[in-house]
Amino acid sequence: MQNSIVALPVNAVDGNWNTLTNWGLIQVGEPNSLTVMTELPAGWKLSERNSVEAQSAPTGQQMQYDLLDQYARKRADVVIITAPREKAFISLCRRYVIAPTPESDTTNVGFRVLDGGSEVFRTAQVACGTSEKDKRNQIRAEASQWLSEHYPDYHNTAAYWD
């Protein structure tokens, strides 16, 4: 089976092309102003998310993709917008992130640590109004502390993938 070759943005945010190269992505050919043809590692793919056709988008065609690895874990967001306001970027994802619990609302708050979409830690769900920002931040800090103890380099987009 041949590895996929796709056009990826030259501009990398929340990381850089060194990280992409270390993950096994190989630039094949010369970049243009927005993208460069790239060979993906075996099993990786670019999955289309939300694209808007040129006739309904005032800024041209907007294409959004998820860059997925061989385990279907999202490694990056890819956005390409065509004329008249051309821009493109690839935003690298962190393996571990903090997210509100699904039960959180305007009167209750809790946080969880996710590995991809899988929960690996959860704080208690606490009654907390929207004006109690210090209390919300304290609860989020519990998740951050757990994450720092178990994955101290979690802010690094290159860390912990494999």
PDB file of C-alpha atoms in Angstrom:
ATOM      1  CA  MET A   1       0.000   0.000   0.000  1.00  0.00           C
ATOM      2  CA  GLN A   2       1.374   3.388  -1.011  1.00  0.00           C
ATOM      3  CA  ASN A   3       1.438   6.263   1.456  1.00  0.00           C
ATOM      4  CA  SER A   4      -0.901   9.177   0.687  1.00  0.00           C
ATOM      5  CA  ILE A   5       0.462  12.386  -0.779  1.00  0.00           C
ATOM      6  CA  VAL A   6      -1.547  15.486   0.133  1.00  0.00           C
ATOM      7  CA  ALA A   7      -1.182  19.251   0.004  1.00  0.00           C
ATOM      8  CA  LEU A   8      -0.520  20.654   3.489  1.00  0.00           C
ATOM      9  CA  PRO A   9      -0.068  24.296   4.476  1.00  0.00           C
ATOM     10  CA  VAL A  10       3.465  25.638   4.660  1.00  0.00           C
ATOM     11  CA  ASN A  11       2.517  27.774   7.683  1.00  0.00           C
ATOM     12  CA  ALA A  12       2.518  25.704  10.891  1.00  0.00           C
ATOM     13  CA  VAL A  13       1.137  27.155  14.137  1.00  0.00           C
ATOM     14  CA  ASP A  14       1.195  25.691  17.636  1.00  0.00           C
ATOM     15  CA  GLY A  15       4.269  23.779  16.532  1.00  0.00           C
ATOM     16  CA  ASN A  16       6.426  23.682  13.438  1.00  0.00           C
ATOM     17  CA  TRP A  17       7.432  21.613  10.441  1.00  0.00           C
ATOM     18  CA  ASN A  18      10.282  20.042  12.454  1.00  0.00           C
ATOM     19  CA  THR A  19       7.624  18.323  14.563  1.00  0.00           C
ATOM     20  CA  LEU A  20       5.746  17.208  11.445  1.00  0.00           C
ATOM     21  CA  THR A  21       8.977  15.835   9.977  1.00  0.00           C
ATOM     22  CA  ASN A  22       9.728  13.996  13.237  1.00  0.00           C
ATOM     23  CA  TRP A  23       6.244  12.460  13.014  1.00  0.00           C
ATOM     24  CA  GLY A  24       7.257  11.071   9.609  1.00  0.00           C
ATOM     25  CA  LEU A  25       5.677  13.566   7.190  1.00  0.00           C
ATOM     26  CA  ILE A  26       7.921  14.174   4.177  1.00  0.00           C
ATOM     27  CA  GLN A  27       7.722  17.225   1.921  1.00  0.00           C
ATOM     28  CA  VAL A  28       7.881  16.122  -1.718  1.00  0.00           C
ATOM     29  CA  GLY A  29       8.503  18.960  -4.111  1.00  0.00           C
ATOM     30  CA  GLU A  30       8.733  22.689  -3.771  1.00  0.00           C
ATOM     31  CA  PRO A  31       6.135  24.643  -1.784  1.00  0.00           C
ATOM     32  CA  ASN A  32       3.913  27.257  -3.396  1.00  0.00           C
ATOM     33  CA  SER A  33       2.718  30.340  -1.516  1.00  0.00           C
ATOM     34  CA  LEU A  34       0.240  28.306   0.573  1.00  0.00           C
ATOM     35  CA  THR A  35       0.962  24.576   0.498  1.00  0.00           C
ATOM     36  CA  VAL A  36       3.540  21.890  -0.084  1.00  0.00           C
ATOM     37  CA  MET A  37       2.904  18.350  -1.331  1.00  0.00           C
ATOM     38  CA  THR A  38       3.539  16.018   1.584  1.00  0.00           C
ATOM     39  CA  GLU A  39       3.817  12.253   1.918  1.00  0.00           C
ATOM     40  CA  LEU A  40       1.986  11.019   5.011  1.00  0.00           C
ATOM     41  CA  PRO A  41       3.226   8.092   7.111  1.00  0.00           C
ATOM     42  CA  ALA A  42       1.543   4.712   6.584  1.00  0.00           C
ATOM     43  CA  GLY A  43      -2.035   4.722   7.880  1.00  0.00           C
ATOM     44  CA  TRP A  44      -2.269   8.523   8.239  1.00  0.00           C
ATOM     45  CA  LYS A  45      -4.959  10.450   6.405  1.00  0.00           C
ATOM     46  CA  LEU A  46      -6.463  13.853   5.872  1.00  0.00           C
ATOM     47  CA  SER A  47     -10.151  13.759   6.818  1.00  0.00           C
ATOM     48  CA  GLU A  48     -12.406  16.521   5.472  1.00  0.00           C
ATOM     49  CA  ARG A  49     -14.326  18.397   8.134  1.00  0.00           C
ATOM     50  CA  ASN A  50     -16.274  21.524   7.150  1.00  0.00           C
ATOM     51  CA  SER A  51     -15.751  22.887   3.670  1.00  0.00           C
ATOM     52  CA  VAL A  52     -17.628  25.779   2.128  1.00  0.00           C
ATOM     53  CA  GLU A  53     -17.904  26.070  -1.643  1.00  0.00           C
ATOM     54  CA  ALA A  54     -16.553  29.203  -3.305  1.00  0.00           C
ATOM     55  CA  GLN A  55     -19.949  30.491  -4.426  1.00  0.00           C
ATOM     56  CA  SER A  56     -21.283  30.589  -0.844  1.00  0.00           C
ATOM     57  CA  ALA A  57     -18.116  31.827   0.856  1.00  0.00           C
ATOM     58  CA  PRO A  58     -17.273  35.495   0.384  1.00  0.00           C
ATOM     59  CA  THR A  59     -13.562  34.822   0.829  1.00  0.00           C
ATOM     60  CA  GLY A  60     -13.375  31.966  -1.674  1.00  0.00           C
ATOM     61  CA  GLN A  61     -13.382  28.285  -0.874  1.00  0.00           C
ATOM     62  CA  GLN A  62     -12.622  27.295   2.702  1.00  0.00           C
ATOM     63  CA  MET A  63     -11.467  23.743   3.306  1.00  0.00           C
ATOM     64  CA  GLN A  64     -10.980  22.275   6.778  1.00  0.00           C
ATOM     65  CA  TYR A  65      -9.427  18.916   7.551  1.00  0.00           C
ATOM     66  CA  ASP A  66      -8.249  16.818  10.477  1.00  0.00           C
ATOM     67  CA  LEU A  67      -4.843  15.205  10.105  1.00  0.00           C
ATOM     68  CA  LEU A  68      -5.286  11.755  11.652  1.00  0.00           C
ATOM     69  CA  ASP A  69      -2.558   9.283  12.536  1.00  0.00           C
ATOM     70  CA  GLN A  70      -2.684   5.519  12.094  1.00  0.00           C
ATOM     71  CA  TYR A  71      -4.678   5.198  15.364  1.00  0.00           C
ATOM     72  CA  ALA A  72      -7.271   7.802  14.204  1.00  0.00           C
ATOM     73  CA  ARG A  73      -5.920  10.324  16.721  1.00  0.00           C
ATOM     74  CA  LYS A  74      -6.164  13.924  15.575  1.00  0.00           C
ATOM     75  CA  ARG A  75      -2.653  15.354  15.213  1.00  0.00           C
ATOM     76  CA  ALA A  76      -3.513  18.679  13.555  1.00  0.00           C
ATOM     77  CA  ASP A  77      -6.187  20.983  12.170  1.00  0.00           C
ATOM     78  CA  VAL A  78      -5.670  22.001   8.537  1.00  0.00           C
ATOM     79  CA  VAL A  79      -7.327  25.098   7.037  1.00  0.00           C
ATOM     80  CA  ILE A  80      -6.952  26.266   3.434  1.00  0.00           C
ATOM     81  CA  ILE A  81      -8.809  29.340   2.155  1.00  0.00           C
ATOM     82  CA  THR A  82      -8.611  30.296  -1.505  1.00  0.00           C
ATOM     83  CA  ALA A  83      -8.818  33.678  -3.259  1.00  0.00           C
ATOM     84  CA  PRO A  84      -9.390  36.511  -2.844  1.00  0.00           C
ATOM     85  CA  ARG A  85      -7.991  36.256   0.722  1.00  0.00           C
ATOM     86  CA  GLU A  86      -5.699  33.290   0.388  1.00  0.00           C
ATOM     87  CA  LYS A  87      -4.325  31.763   3.549  1.00  0.00           C
ATOM     88  CA  ALA A  88      -3.526  28.341   4.851  1.00  0.00           C
ATOM     89  CA  PHE A  89      -2.236  26.953   8.114  1.00  0.00           C
ATOM     90  CA  ILE A  90      -1.760  23.689   9.949  1.00  0.00           C
ATOM     91  CA  SER A  91      -2.308  23.872  13.709  1.00  0.00           C
ATOM     92  CA  LEU A  92      -0.685  21.030  15.621  1.00  0.00           C
ATOM     93  CA  CYS A  93      -2.651  19.410  18.447  1.00  0.00           C
ATOM     94  CA  ARG A  94      -1.455  18.367  21.871  1.00  0.00           C
ATOM     95  CA  ARG A  95      -2.015  14.767  22.851  1.00  0.00           C
ATOM     96  CA  TYR A  96      -3.413  15.641  26.291  1.00  0.00           C
ATOM     97  CA  VAL A  97      -5.886  18.504  26.802  1.00  0.00           C
ATOM     98  CA  ILE A  98      -8.166  19.870  29.512  1.00  0.00           C
ATOM     99  CA  ALA A  99     -11.858  20.211  28.657  1.00  0.00           C
ATOM    100  CA  PRO A 100     -15.037  20.981  30.612  1.00  0.00           C
ATOM    101  CA  THR A 101     -17.057  17.945  31.628  1.00  0.00           C
ATOM    102  CA  PRO A 102     -20.170  17.370  29.506  1.00  0.00           C
ATOM    103  CA  GLU A 103     -22.261  18.012  32.620  1.00  0.00           C
ATOM    104  CA  SER A 104     -20.792  21.513  33.103  1.00  0.00           C
ATOM    105  CA  ASP A 105     -23.250  24.364  32.694  1.00  0.00           C
ATOM    106  CA  THR A 106     -23.874  27.818  34.124  1.00  0.00           C
ATOM    107  CA  THR A 107     -24.386  26.461  37.658  1.00  0.00           C
ATOM    108  CA  ASN A 108     -21.997  23.479  37.792  1.00  0.00           C
ATOM    109  CA  VAL A 109     -18.433  23.031  36.647  1.00  0.00           C
ATOM    110  CA  GLY A 110     -15.947  20.221  36.333  1.00  0.00           C
ATOM    111  CA  PHE A 111     -13.012  19.438  34.091  1.00  0.00           C
ATOM    112  CA  ARG A 112     -11.486  16.355  32.565  1.00  0.00           C
ATOM    113  CA  VAL A 113      -8.185  15.467  30.984  1.00  0.00           C
ATOM    114  CA  LEU A 114      -8.496  13.871  27.558  1.00  0.00           C
ATOM    115  CA  ASP A 115      -6.076  11.667  25.645  1.00  0.00           C
ATOM    116  CA  GLY A 116      -7.506  12.174  22.184  1.00  0.00           C
ATOM    117  CA  GLY A 117     -11.197  11.806  22.936  1.00  0.00           C
ATOM    118  CA  SER A 118     -10.714   9.398  25.852  1.00  0.00           C
ATOM    119  CA  GLU A 119     -11.014  10.648  29.390  1.00  0.00           C
ATOM    120  CA  VAL A 120      -8.036   9.828  31.642  1.00  0.00           C
ATOM    121  CA  PHE A 121      -8.856  12.061  34.642  1.00  0.00           C
ATOM    122  CA  ARG A 122     -11.858  13.997  35.951  1.00  0.00           C
ATOM    123  CA  THR A 123     -12.299  16.586  38.692  1.00  0.00           C
ATOM    124  CA  ALA A 124     -15.332  16.631  40.931  1.00  0.00           C
ATOM    125  CA  GLN A 125     -18.417  18.388  39.558  1.00  0.00           C
ATOM    126  CA  VAL A 126     -18.887  21.470  41.765  1.00  0.00           C
ATOM    127  CA  ALA A 127     -21.764  23.959  42.082  1.00  0.00           C
ATOM    128  CA  CYS A 128     -20.414  27.195  40.716  1.00  0.00           C
ATOM    129  CA  GLY A 129     -22.092  30.239  39.181  1.00  0.00           C
ATOM    130  CA  THR A 130     -20.832  32.030  36.095  1.00  0.00           C
ATOM    131  CA  SER A 131     -19.612  34.966  38.212  1.00  0.00           C
ATOM    132  CA  GLU A 132     -17.375  32.705  40.333  1.00  0.00           C
ATOM    133  CA  LYS A 133     -14.362  32.776  38.005  1.00  0.00           C
ATOM    134  CA  ASP A 134     -11.851  32.170  40.799  1.00  0.00           C
ATOM    135  CA  LYS A 135     -13.700  29.002  41.823  1.00  0.00           C
ATOM    136  CA  ARG A 136     -13.862  27.804  38.193  1.00  0.00           C
ATOM    137  CA  ASN A 137     -10.140  28.506  37.761  1.00  0.00           C
ATOM    138  CA  GLN A 138      -9.378  26.590  40.966  1.00  0.00           C
ATOM    139  CA  ILE A 139     -11.274  23.529  39.696  1.00  0.00           C
ATOM    140  CA  ARG A 140      -9.525  23.746  36.326  1.00  0.00           C
ATOM    141  CA  ALA A 141      -6.199  24.031  38.180  1.00  0.00           C
ATOM    142  CA  GLU A 142      -6.877  20.587  39.722  1.00  0.00           C
ATOM    143  CA  ALA A 143      -6.986  19.067  36.235  1.00  0.00           C
ATOM    144  CA  SER A 144      -3.901  21.031  35.229  1.00  0.00           C
ATOM    145  CA  GLN A 145      -2.016  19.870  38.323  1.00  0.00           C
ATOM    146  CA  TRP A 146      -2.884  16.225  37.644  1.00  0.00           C
ATOM    147  CA  LEU A 147      -1.780  16.623  34.037  1.00  0.00           C
ATOM    148  CA  SER A 148       1.482  18.329  35.056  1.00  0.00           C
ATOM    149  CA  GLU A 149       2.269  15.525  37.515  1.00  0.00           C
ATOM    150  CA  HIS A 150       1.632  12.758  34.976  1.00  0.00           C
ATOM    151  CA  TYR A 151       2.649  14.480  31.708  1.00  0.00           C
ATOM    152  CA  PRO A 152       4.826  17.475  32.627  1.00  0.00           C
ATOM    153  CA  ASP A 153       5.538  18.399  28.988  1.00  0.00           C
ATOM    154  CA  TYR A 154       1.883  18.258  27.919  1.00  0.00           C
ATOM    155  CA  HIS A 155       1.962  21.794  26.475  1.00  0.00           C
ATOM    156  CA  ASN A 156       4.471  20.592  23.864  1.00  0.00           C
ATOM    157  CA  THR A 157       2.692  19.523  20.656  1.00  0.00           C
ATOM    158  CA  ALA A 158       5.542  17.107  19.885  1.00  0.00           C
ATOM    159  CA  ALA A 159       5.415  15.312  23.244  1.00  0.00           C
ATOM    160  CA  TYR A 160       3.912  11.926  24.182  1.00  0.00           C
ATOM    161  CA  TRP A 161       2.637  10.853  20.789  1.00  0.00           C
ATOM    162  CA  ASP A 162       4.624   7.602  20.547  1.00  0.00           C
TER     163      ASP A 162
END
